[in-house]
Structures are given as structure tokens and as C-alpha cells.
Amino acid sequence: MAVLNYGQEKPGLIPFWAGEGDVPTPEFICAAASEALHQGHTFYTYQRGIPPLRQAVAAYLRRHFQVDVEPERVIITGSGMQAILQTVQALVGPGDEVVVVSPVWPNIFAAIHMQEAVARAVTLEWTHEAWRLDLNRLFDACGPKTRALFINTPGNPTGWIMDPADMLQVRDFARQRGVWIIADEVYSQFVYDRPRVTSFLELMEPEEQLMVTNTFSKNWSMTGWRVGWVVIPHSQALGQVYENLVQYSTSGVPEFLQYGCLKALTDGDAYLKSLVEQCRQGRDLVYERLSVLPRVRLARPQGTFYLFFQVEGEPDSMAFAKRLVDAANVGLAPGSAFGPGGEGFLRLCFAASHATLHAGVERLVTALA
Ligand SMILES: Cc1ncc(COP(=O)(O)O)c(C=O)c1O
């Protein structure tokens, strides 16, 4: 936020700091929401989401991850952020601990702190070629007060993807210790150089202690809609807890928006595919230009739409990001904002259209040369 406040009024600044692209939601999705609005879908609605949308999430998960999730396990939330917050609220109380793989989107730490719980960060290791997680360090961080493991894979800001073999070990550890897994899978479609990623949903039984959070924001350029979803275990009691959390906060997601979301899920695969391809090309564009600079250290991200890179001689990412606002008129997010393990890095979002990416990266090349 500090860099954004510093630079956002600057004329001509190219912003790569936010986690979104620069095109509005596609017309077919807007039309479905608009039609529902005009048809009078303007009343109080189901707390857990309208049934056809919950069914469509289940169908989407089957189509893309070959996993069978009963629609009853799906709850529509007012954003991926709210899915995270309400999941933490449902599971974690004061004094509990949540072990979090870091660096990570900072709101995750904030959600844990809001419950007066403790976030224990386990940092990914940067090998200059890739990000790696030492599972022993993850497991050693779990103590008697650990209630959950929070894993965001593919991960913001690093682009790290957890190996399926590691996911199985984490699952076995969580089973044995009776801790929850909270899996944030909002970037599960944004993967490159491999057909797809594995979802924790594929590895666990419906009754097990797993919550998977997701969002409409990234897949269909819908960041401003504020709609997400969560898959909870098959449990009437927990479903009721979640429903209460929705009831006592927003009392549900506007019904006409849910019709737009339904359209995205049912007719949006082609758009999603083209967006991921655009991001893959965007990734290559920024990687090719920045990786040849002698002071820049980076790995080609395998997932998400972020490049998380280091510049030699620049350990203070906040000061450096502000200097780049002045020197290059480009907005990047400082790595220090992403918790332990992030300092010394900058995050660039490459979801923008290629013309904008090209213009911004050329400015960076000049400033970093
Ligand atoms: C890792 C991660 N999880 C969740 C979200 C939440 O997205 P939204 O609140 O827009 O649905 C984001 C957004 O940037 C994110 O990066």
C-alpha cells in the first residue's frame, strides 16, 4: 500500500503492483449479470449461494481436476478474501497457531491475526533457479497449538508450485496430527509448462479436514465483482457454522452477480484458456527482457501471474520500489509486504496486455541496466 500511495497519482505511471490484468470482465459474463439484474434478481438470497452456481462450481472442479465434490460442500463467498477470512474464523481461535508457507499474499497473515491467533511462517528457499519448500521445516513448525497449515499453491508472489508428492506428505502429516489444511487454490489455472496442477481436493476424502478457497477474480477478469467460493468438508455442523458466518457478515452474495458467475463457470472455459495463454506469453516477454540484465536474479515462474525478482545491491525492497516509481514510472510491489522470505524481492504482475507489459518492461530495463 505504501508504494501505491506514493505513486498512484503520478501521470503516466505503468502499474504492475496489483494482482490483476487491465481488461474489464468479458461481455458475455456482464450480460448475464445485467440480464439477471433487470429480471428482478434483486432480493435476499441463499446464504450459501444459489443452487445452480454451487452445482456449476462442482461441475467446474470435475471438468478441470477430475474430482467429485458434492454441491452441498460448495459455499459462495463475497470474494476469495472473504473465503479465507471466514475459513480462518470457522477454524481458528485466540492463541491457536496456523503455519503458513511464506512469502505469501499478506492478507492471509492479517486474517489469522484478526482471530487473535498466531501465524508461524515457514519460508520457501530461493535457490536462484526456483523456490523450494523444505517439508521438515514445515513439519517442525507445527506444535501442540497448531490448528491448520495454510498453503497457497501456485503461490503469490513467488509462482512456486507444490509437488504432488509433497502434497501427499503434507496430507499424511496433517492426518496424523489432526491439523487442518487450508489450501488457497485461486491460481490453480495459471500454470505454464505443464498440463495442470493437482488440487488438494483430489488427494483427500470428503470428510477430511480440508478447506479449499477460490475466487472468480483471476480466472475471468472479475476482480471488482468480489465473489469467491470455498469447498468445505462434508459436515452438516461445519456447513451451518459457515452459513452463520455469511449470515452475520454480508448475508450472501448479490443474486444477480451470481448469475454472472454462473455464466463464467458454464461458458467461460475458452476465455480462461486464452487468458492463461496471454499470461504465459506475458511471462516469457518479461522474463526474456529482465533475465539478461546482469543485476537481476529471477526464476521463470511456473505458475500465477507474478514475477518475483531480486536486484543485486538492492536489499530494501520498499525504498527500491519507491525509487523505481520515480526513476522508471513503473509500479512494483515490494517483497517485504509478503511476509518472511520476501524482503529483497520485487513483484511484477504480468497479467497486463502485452503492449503495456512491453512499455513498462522497457522502462525497467533502462532503469536497471
Ligand atoms: C493468494 C491469493 N488468495 C486470495 C486472493 C483473493 O482474491 P479476491 O479477494 O479478489 O477474490 C488473492 C488476490 O490477490 C490472492 O493473491
GROMACS .gro file of C-alpha atoms and ligand atoms in nm:
model
  385
    1MET     CA    1   0.000   0.000   0.000
    2ALA     CA    2   0.282   0.241   0.084
    3VAL     CA    3   0.427   0.224  -0.268
    4LEU     CA    4   0.081   0.251  -0.421
    5ASN     CA    5   0.002   0.561  -0.215
    6TYR     CA    6   0.338   0.702  -0.311
    7GLY     CA    7   0.300   0.653  -0.684
    8GLN     CA    8  -0.060   0.619  -0.788
    9GLU     CA    9  -0.119   0.982  -0.876
   10LYS     CA   10   0.192   1.000  -1.095
   11PRO     CA   11   0.099   1.084  -1.453
   12GLY     CA   12   0.179   0.808  -1.699
   13LEU     CA   13   0.278   0.553  -1.435
   14ILE     CA   14   0.250   0.191  -1.552
   15PRO     CA   15   0.114  -0.012  -1.260
   16PHE     CA   16   0.232  -0.371  -1.223
   17TRP     CA   17   0.176  -0.382  -0.848
   18ALA     CA   18  -0.181  -0.512  -0.830
   19GLY     CA   19  -0.285  -0.873  -0.880
   20GLU     CA   20  -0.498  -0.820  -1.188
   21GLY     CA   21  -0.488  -0.755  -1.559
   22ASP     CA   22  -0.603  -0.442  -1.738
   23VAL     CA   23  -0.909  -0.558  -1.932
   24PRO     CA   24  -1.263  -0.549  -1.794
   25THR     CA   25  -1.478  -0.858  -1.743
   26PRO     CA   26  -1.581  -1.017  -2.076
   27GLU     CA   27  -1.912  -0.907  -2.218
   28PHE     CA   28  -2.089  -1.247  -2.204
   29ILE     CA   29  -2.043  -1.255  -1.826
   30CYS     CA   30  -2.153  -0.891  -1.778
   31ALA     CA   31  -2.459  -0.953  -1.996
   32ALA     CA   32  -2.570  -1.247  -1.781
   33ALA     CA   33  -2.544  -1.040  -1.461
   34SER     CA   34  -2.712  -0.743  -1.621
   35GLU     CA   35  -2.996  -0.958  -1.751
   36ALA     CA   36  -3.048  -1.110  -1.406
   37LEU     CA   37  -3.048  -0.762  -1.254
   38HIS     CA   38  -3.314  -0.645  -1.497
   39GLN     CA   39  -3.518  -0.961  -1.443
   40GLY     CA   40  -3.552  -0.868  -1.078
   41HIS     CA   41  -3.295  -1.093  -0.909
   42THR     CA   42  -3.258  -0.822  -0.651
   43PHE     CA   43  -3.387  -0.988  -0.334
   44TYR     CA   44  -3.228  -1.160  -0.035
   45THR     CA   45  -3.098  -1.492  -0.148
   46TYR     CA   46  -2.947  -1.822  -0.033
   47GLN     CA   47  -2.675  -1.765   0.227
   48ARG     CA   48  -2.459  -2.040   0.078
   49GLY     CA   49  -2.512  -1.932  -0.281
   50ILE     CA   50  -2.780  -2.010  -0.540
   51PRO     CA   51  -2.805  -2.385  -0.607
   52PRO     CA   52  -2.721  -2.369  -0.983
   53LEU     CA   53  -2.399  -2.181  -0.906
   54ARG     CA   54  -2.293  -2.430  -0.641
   55GLN     CA   55  -2.364  -2.708  -0.890
   56ALA     CA   56  -2.163  -2.526  -1.156
   57VAL     CA   57  -1.862  -2.498  -0.922
   58ALA     CA   58  -1.884  -2.874  -0.864
   59ALA     CA   59  -1.902  -2.933  -1.242
   60TYR     CA   60  -1.604  -2.700  -1.299
   61LEU     CA   61  -1.398  -2.894  -1.043
   62ARG     CA   62  -1.493  -3.221  -1.210
   63ARG     CA   63  -1.405  -3.087  -1.555
   64HIS     CA   64  -1.071  -2.937  -1.463
   65PHE     CA   65  -0.948  -3.156  -1.175
   66GLN     CA   66  -1.140  -3.480  -1.223
   67VAL     CA   67  -1.267  -3.457  -0.868
   68ASP     CA   68  -1.618  -3.527  -0.742
   69VAL     CA   69  -1.733  -3.262  -0.498
   70GLU     CA   70  -2.094  -3.261  -0.385
   71PRO     CA   71  -2.251  -2.918  -0.448
   72GLU     CA   72  -2.352  -2.913  -0.078
   73ARG     CA   73  -1.983  -2.872   0.005
   74VAL     CA   74  -1.955  -2.552  -0.202
   75ILE     CA   75  -2.027  -2.214  -0.044
   76ILE     CA   76  -2.027  -1.895  -0.247
   77THR     CA   77  -1.848  -1.611  -0.067
   78GLY     CA   78  -1.806  -1.238  -0.114
   79SER     CA   79  -1.456  -1.280  -0.267
   80GLY     CA   80  -1.160  -1.512  -0.223
   81MET     CA   81  -1.054  -1.287   0.063
   82GLN     CA   82  -1.379  -1.350   0.244
   83ALA     CA   83  -1.342  -1.723   0.181
   84ILE     CA   84  -1.006  -1.706   0.357
   85LEU     CA   85  -1.131  -1.491   0.642
   86GLN     CA   86  -1.439  -1.699   0.710
   87THR     CA   87  -1.241  -2.021   0.687
   88VAL     CA   88  -1.000  -1.889   0.948
   89GLN     CA   89  -1.293  -1.768   1.158
   90ALA     CA   90  -1.455  -2.110   1.137
   91LEU     CA   91  -1.143  -2.299   1.244
   92VAL     CA   92  -0.913  -2.081   1.449
   93GLY     CA   93  -0.948  -1.904   1.783
   94PRO     CA   94  -0.732  -1.686   2.008
   95GLY     CA   95  -0.395  -1.843   2.086
   96ASP     CA   96  -0.420  -2.108   1.813
   97GLU     CA   97  -0.140  -2.129   1.563
   98VAL     CA   98  -0.153  -2.151   1.186
   99VAL     CA   99   0.160  -2.250   0.998
  100VAL     CA  100   0.186  -2.051   0.675
  101VAL     CA  101   0.414  -2.110   0.379
  102SER     CA  102   0.573  -1.771   0.308
  103PRO     CA  103   0.631  -1.534   0.128
  104VAL     CA  104   0.262  -1.515   0.061
  105TRP     CA  105  -0.020  -1.267  -0.001
  106PRO     CA  106  -0.015  -1.062   0.321
  107ASN     CA  107  -0.392  -1.065   0.383
  108ILE     CA  108  -0.353  -1.426   0.491
  109PHE     CA  109  -0.144  -1.324   0.791
  110ALA     CA  110  -0.396  -1.046   0.862
  111ALA     CA  111  -0.690  -1.290   0.864
  112ILE     CA  112  -0.509  -1.506   1.120
  113HIS     CA  113  -0.420  -1.205   1.336
  114MET     CA  114  -0.780  -1.085   1.328
  115GLN     CA  115  -0.871  -1.406   1.510
  116GLU     CA  116  -0.601  -1.328   1.770
  117ALA     CA  117  -0.424  -1.638   1.652
  118VAL     CA  118  -0.054  -1.674   1.575
  119ALA     CA  119   0.081  -1.714   1.222
  120ARG     CA  120   0.403  -1.918   1.208
  121ALA     CA  121   0.573  -1.851   0.876
  122VAL     CA  122   0.786  -2.120   0.714
  123THR     CA  123   0.986  -1.965   0.436
  124LEU     CA  124   1.036  -2.108   0.093
  125GLU     CA  125   1.400  -2.132  -0.004
  126TRP     CA  126   1.526  -1.940  -0.303
  127THR     CA  127   1.789  -2.138  -0.493
  128HIS     CA  128   1.843  -1.876  -0.765
  129GLU     CA  129   1.665  -2.108  -1.004
  130ALA     CA  130   1.349  -2.195  -0.820
  131TRP     CA  131   1.159  -2.174  -0.492
  132ARG     CA  132   1.165  -2.484  -0.274
  133LEU     CA  133   0.989  -2.590   0.042
  134ASP     CA  134   1.175  -2.798   0.298
  135LEU     CA  135   0.899  -3.020   0.434
  136ASN     CA  136   1.093  -3.096   0.752
  137ARG     CA  137   1.091  -2.728   0.839
  138LEU     CA  138   0.719  -2.715   0.769
  139PHE     CA  139   0.651  -3.012   0.995
  140ASP     CA  140   0.890  -2.889   1.267
  141ALA     CA  141   0.698  -2.561   1.282
  142CYS     CA  142   0.386  -2.747   1.393
  143GLY     CA  143   0.340  -2.773   1.768
  144PRO     CA  144   0.059  -2.862   2.007
  145LYS     CA  145  -0.126  -2.538   1.936
  146THR     CA  146  -0.116  -2.575   1.558
  147ARG     CA  147  -0.467  -2.583   1.422
  148ALA     CA  148  -0.402  -2.554   1.049
  149LEU     CA  149  -0.147  -2.540   0.770
  150PHE     CA  150  -0.206  -2.264   0.517
  151ILE     CA  151  -0.075  -2.343   0.171
  152ASN     CA  152  -0.118  -2.122  -0.133
  153THR     CA  153  -0.008  -2.314  -0.441
  154PRO     CA  154   0.051  -2.194  -0.710
  155GLY     CA  155   0.178  -1.925  -0.478
  156ASN     CA  156   0.151  -1.548  -0.481
  157PRO     CA  157   0.407  -1.382  -0.504
  158THR     CA  158   0.666  -1.649  -0.591
  159GLY     CA  159   0.489  -1.860  -0.853
  160TRP     CA  160   0.601  -2.167  -0.654
  161ILE     CA  161   0.403  -2.486  -0.717
  162MET     CA  162   0.399  -2.762  -0.458
  163ASP     CA  163   0.496  -3.104  -0.594
  164PRO     CA  164   0.214  -3.360  -0.582
  165ALA     CA  165   0.449  -3.592  -0.387
  166ASP     CA  166   0.497  -3.318  -0.126
  167MET     CA  167   0.123  -3.259  -0.114
  168LEU     CA  168   0.077  -3.626  -0.025
  169GLN     CA  169   0.332  -3.598   0.255
  170VAL     CA  170   0.160  -3.287   0.387
  171ARG     CA  171  -0.173  -3.467   0.374
  172ASP     CA  172  -0.033  -3.764   0.565
  173PHE     CA  173   0.124  -3.538   0.826
  174ALA     CA  174  -0.199  -3.340   0.869
  175ARG     CA  175  -0.399  -3.663   0.904
  176GLN     CA  176  -0.163  -3.799   1.162
  177ARG     CA  177  -0.156  -3.479   1.367
  178GLY     CA  178  -0.522  -3.392   1.327
  179VAL     CA  179  -0.449  -3.047   1.182
  180TRP     CA  180  -0.648  -2.880   0.908
  181ILE     CA  181  -0.518  -2.795   0.565
  182ILE     CA  182  -0.635  -2.463   0.427
  183ALA     CA  183  -0.548  -2.466   0.058
  184ASP     CA  184  -0.574  -2.140  -0.131
  185GLU     CA  185  -0.603  -2.251  -0.494
  186VAL     CA  186  -0.700  -1.922  -0.659
  187TYR     CA  187  -0.419  -1.952  -0.917
  188SER     CA  188  -0.477  -2.319  -0.999
  189GLN     CA  189  -0.548  -2.237  -1.365
  190PHE     CA  190  -0.244  -2.013  -1.410
  191VAL     CA  191   0.018  -2.278  -1.475
  192TYR     CA  192   0.271  -2.296  -1.752
  193ASP     CA  193   0.491  -2.570  -1.896
  194ARG     CA  194   0.270  -2.846  -1.753
  195PRO     CA  195  -0.085  -2.951  -1.830
  196ARG     CA  196  -0.229  -2.872  -1.488
  197VAL     CA  197  -0.168  -2.871  -1.114
  198THR     CA  198  -0.305  -3.110  -0.855
  199SER     CA  199  -0.572  -2.985  -0.617
  200PHE     CA  200  -0.574  -3.096  -0.255
  201LEU     CA  201  -0.935  -3.195  -0.327
  202GLU     CA  202  -0.804  -3.482  -0.539
  203LEU     CA  203  -0.597  -3.619  -0.254
  204MET     CA  204  -0.841  -3.614   0.035
  205GLU     CA  205  -1.171  -3.771   0.127
  206PRO     CA  206  -1.485  -3.554   0.155
  207GLU     CA  207  -1.499  -3.587   0.535
  208GLU     CA  208  -1.137  -3.488   0.594
  209GLN     CA  209  -1.008  -3.166   0.748
  210LEU     CA  210  -0.955  -2.967   0.429
  211MET     CA  211  -1.085  -2.626   0.323
  212VAL     CA  212  -1.013  -2.507  -0.030
  213THR     CA  213  -1.061  -2.138  -0.107
  214ASN     CA  214  -1.103  -1.994  -0.455
  215THR     CA  215  -1.228  -1.691  -0.644
  216PHE     CA  216  -1.387  -1.573  -0.968
  217SER     CA  217  -1.147  -1.276  -0.968
  218LYS     CA  218  -0.850  -1.416  -1.153
  219ASN     CA  219  -0.990  -1.673  -1.399
  220TRP     CA  220  -1.242  -1.446  -1.566
  221SER     CA  221  -1.106  -1.093  -1.501
  222MET     CA  222  -1.363  -1.031  -1.229
  223THR     CA  223  -1.156  -0.875  -0.950
  224GLY     CA  224  -1.411  -0.597  -0.893
  225TRP     CA  225  -1.705  -0.834  -0.853
  226ARG     CA  226  -1.593  -0.964  -0.515
  227VAL     CA  227  -1.717  -1.319  -0.549
  228GLY     CA  228  -1.536  -1.636  -0.450
  229TRP     CA  229  -1.608  -1.981  -0.317
  230VAL     CA  230  -1.489  -2.233  -0.068
  231VAL     CA  231  -1.514  -2.611  -0.061
  232ILE     CA  232  -1.568  -2.732   0.292
  233PRO     CA  233  -1.570  -3.090   0.418
  234HIS     CA  234  -1.884  -3.296   0.413
  235SER     CA  235  -2.017  -3.191   0.755
  236GLN     CA  236  -2.358  -3.052   0.843
  237ALA     CA  237  -2.222  -2.881   1.153
  238LEU     CA  238  -1.946  -2.700   0.968
  239GLY     CA  239  -2.183  -2.607   0.686
  240GLN     CA  240  -2.406  -2.441   0.943
  241VAL     CA  241  -2.110  -2.257   1.100
  242TYR     CA  242  -2.012  -2.127   0.759
  243GLU     CA  243  -2.367  -2.028   0.676
  244ASN     CA  244  -2.384  -1.832   1.003
  245LEU     CA  245  -2.059  -1.655   0.921
  246VAL     CA  246  -2.210  -1.545   0.590
  247GLN     CA  247  -2.542  -1.452   0.752
  248TYR     CA  248  -2.382  -1.232   1.017
  249SER     CA  249  -2.145  -1.054   0.778
  250THR     CA  250  -2.285  -0.991   0.429
  251SER     CA  251  -2.592  -1.221   0.432
  252GLY     CA  252  -2.496  -1.356   0.093
  253VAL     CA  253  -2.363  -1.252  -0.244
  254PRO     CA  254  -2.599  -1.040  -0.462
  255GLU     CA  255  -2.804  -1.282  -0.666
  256PHE     CA  256  -2.764  -1.103  -0.999
  257LEU     CA  257  -2.386  -1.121  -0.960
  258GLN     CA  258  -2.415  -1.493  -0.902
  259TYR     CA  259  -2.582  -1.529  -1.243
  260GLY     CA  260  -2.280  -1.362  -1.400
  261CYS     CA  261  -2.057  -1.606  -1.211
  262LEU     CA  262  -2.271  -1.895  -1.331
  263LYS     CA  263  -2.213  -1.783  -1.689
  264ALA     CA  264  -1.838  -1.763  -1.626
  265LEU     CA  265  -1.830  -2.119  -1.499
  266THR     CA  266  -2.053  -2.268  -1.766
  267ASP     CA  267  -1.938  -2.078  -2.076
  268GLY     CA  268  -1.603  -1.933  -1.968
  269ASP     CA  269  -1.352  -2.211  -2.037
  270ALA     CA  270  -1.243  -2.068  -2.372
  271TYR     CA  271  -1.192  -1.722  -2.223
  272LEU     CA  272  -0.996  -1.871  -1.935
  273LYS     CA  273  -0.776  -2.066  -2.173
  274SER     CA  274  -0.697  -1.756  -2.378
  275LEU     CA  275  -0.624  -1.554  -2.063
  276VAL     CA  276  -0.380  -1.816  -1.937
  277GLU     CA  277  -0.212  -1.821  -2.279
  278GLN     CA  278  -0.186  -1.441  -2.275
  279CYS     CA  279  -0.025  -1.464  -1.931
  280ARG     CA  280   0.216  -1.734  -2.048
  281GLN     CA  281   0.331  -1.508  -2.330
  282GLY     CA  282   0.345  -1.214  -2.088
  283ARG     CA  283   0.562  -1.418  -1.855
  284ASP     CA  284   0.803  -1.501  -2.136
  285LEU     CA  285   0.811  -1.141  -2.252
  286VAL     CA  286   0.913  -1.004  -1.911
  287TYR     CA  287   1.140  -1.296  -1.830
  288GLU     CA  288   1.336  -1.272  -2.156
  289ARG     CA  289   1.396  -0.898  -2.114
  290LEU     CA  290   1.480  -0.893  -1.742
  291SER     CA  291   1.677  -1.217  -1.712
  292VAL     CA  292   1.959  -1.086  -1.931
  293LEU     CA  293   2.025  -0.789  -1.704
  294PRO     CA  294   2.338  -0.862  -1.501
  295ARG     CA  295   2.200  -0.734  -1.168
  296VAL     CA  296   1.868  -0.912  -1.192
  297ARG     CA  297   1.813  -1.259  -1.039
  298LEU     CA  298   1.496  -1.442  -1.116
  299ALA     CA  299   1.338  -1.775  -1.199
  300ARG     CA  300   1.089  -1.827  -1.480
  301PRO     CA  301   0.763  -1.856  -1.284
  302GLN     CA  302   0.583  -2.188  -1.324
  303GLY     CA  303   0.251  -2.054  -1.206
  304THR     CA  304   0.043  -1.746  -1.105
  305PHE     CA  305   0.095  -1.422  -1.298
  306TYR     CA  306   0.377  -1.276  -1.096
  307LEU     CA  307   0.748  -1.242  -1.147
  308PHE     CA  308   0.928  -1.219  -0.813
  309PHE     CA  309   1.281  -1.100  -0.869
  310GLN     CA  310   1.588  -0.968  -0.691
  311VAL     CA  311   1.818  -0.688  -0.797
  312GLU     CA  312   2.174  -0.711  -0.675
  313GLY     CA  313   2.270  -0.434  -0.433
  314GLU     CA  314   1.906  -0.351  -0.351
  315PRO     CA  315   1.820  -0.517  -0.020
  316ASP     CA  316   1.548  -0.268   0.084
  317SER     CA  317   1.254  -0.352  -0.142
  318MET     CA  318   1.026  -0.074  -0.017
  319ALA     CA  319   1.281   0.201  -0.077
  320PHE     CA  320   1.374   0.046  -0.411
  321ALA     CA  321   1.012   0.018  -0.529
  322LYS     CA  322   0.962   0.387  -0.450
  323ARG     CA  323   1.280   0.477  -0.635
  324LEU     CA  324   1.156   0.285  -0.938
  325VAL     CA  325   0.833   0.484  -0.930
  326ASP     CA  326   1.047   0.797  -0.963
  327ALA     CA  327   1.313   0.662  -1.199
  328ALA     CA  328   1.109   0.437  -1.429
  329ASN     CA  329   0.749   0.547  -1.367
  330VAL     CA  330   0.661   0.182  -1.310
  331GLY     CA  331   0.477   0.050  -1.005
  332LEU     CA  332   0.601  -0.276  -0.849
  333ALA     CA  333   0.510  -0.434  -0.515
  334PRO     CA  334   0.791  -0.458  -0.257
  335GLY     CA  335   0.873  -0.811  -0.144
  336SER     CA  336   0.876  -0.703   0.220
  337ALA     CA  337   0.496  -0.676   0.203
  338PHE     CA  338   0.468  -1.054   0.157
  339GLY     CA  339   0.598  -1.159   0.497
  340PRO     CA  340   0.909  -1.353   0.596
  341GLY     CA  341   1.125  -1.450   0.298
  342GLY     CA  342   1.003  -1.165   0.078
  343GLU     CA  343   1.244  -0.883   0.160
  344GLY     CA  344   1.493  -0.803  -0.115
  345PHE     CA  345   1.249  -0.901  -0.392
  346LEU     CA  346   1.006  -0.708  -0.611
  347ARG     CA  347   0.681  -0.843  -0.752
  348LEU     CA  348   0.571  -0.763  -1.105
  349CYS     CA  349   0.226  -0.870  -1.225
  350PHE     CA  350   0.243  -0.982  -1.588
  351ALA     CA  351  -0.133  -1.021  -1.642
  352ALA     CA  352  -0.149  -0.687  -1.828
  353SER     CA  353  -0.194  -0.666  -2.205
  354HIS     CA  354   0.127  -0.713  -2.399
  355ALA     CA  355   0.158  -0.355  -2.521
  356THR     CA  356   0.151  -0.228  -2.162
  357LEU     CA  357   0.385  -0.500  -2.044
  358HIS     CA  358   0.628  -0.422  -2.322
  359ALA     CA  359   0.627  -0.047  -2.248
  360GLY     CA  360   0.672  -0.100  -1.873
  361VAL     CA  361   0.944  -0.358  -1.906
  362GLU     CA  362   1.145  -0.138  -2.141
  363ARG     CA  363   1.133   0.135  -1.876
  364LEU     CA  364   1.257  -0.114  -1.618
  365VAL     CA  365   1.534  -0.235  -1.846
  366THR     CA  366   1.661   0.121  -1.877
  367ALA     CA  367   1.638   0.183  -1.502
  368LEU     CA  368   1.802  -0.145  -1.401
  369ALA     CA  369   2.075  -0.163  -1.663
  370LIG     C1  370  -0.316  -1.583  -0.292
  370LIG     C2  371  -0.443  -1.509  -0.302
  370LIG     N1  372  -0.552  -1.558  -0.242
  370LIG     C3  373  -0.670  -1.496  -0.249
  370LIG     C4  374  -0.685  -1.378  -0.319
  370LIG     C5  375  -0.822  -1.316  -0.315
  370LIG     O1  376  -0.877  -1.270  -0.429
  370LIG     P1  377  -1.018  -1.197  -0.428
  370LIG     O2  378  -1.042  -1.142  -0.291
  370LIG     O3  379  -1.008  -1.090  -0.532
  370LIG     O4  380  -1.119  -1.297  -0.463
  370LIG     C6  381  -0.574  -1.321  -0.382
  370LIG     C7  382  -0.583  -1.193  -0.453
  370LIG     O5  383  -0.487  -1.134  -0.495
  370LIG     C8  384  -0.451  -1.389  -0.374
  370LIG     O6  385  -0.341  -1.343  -0.435
   0.00000   0.00000   0.00000
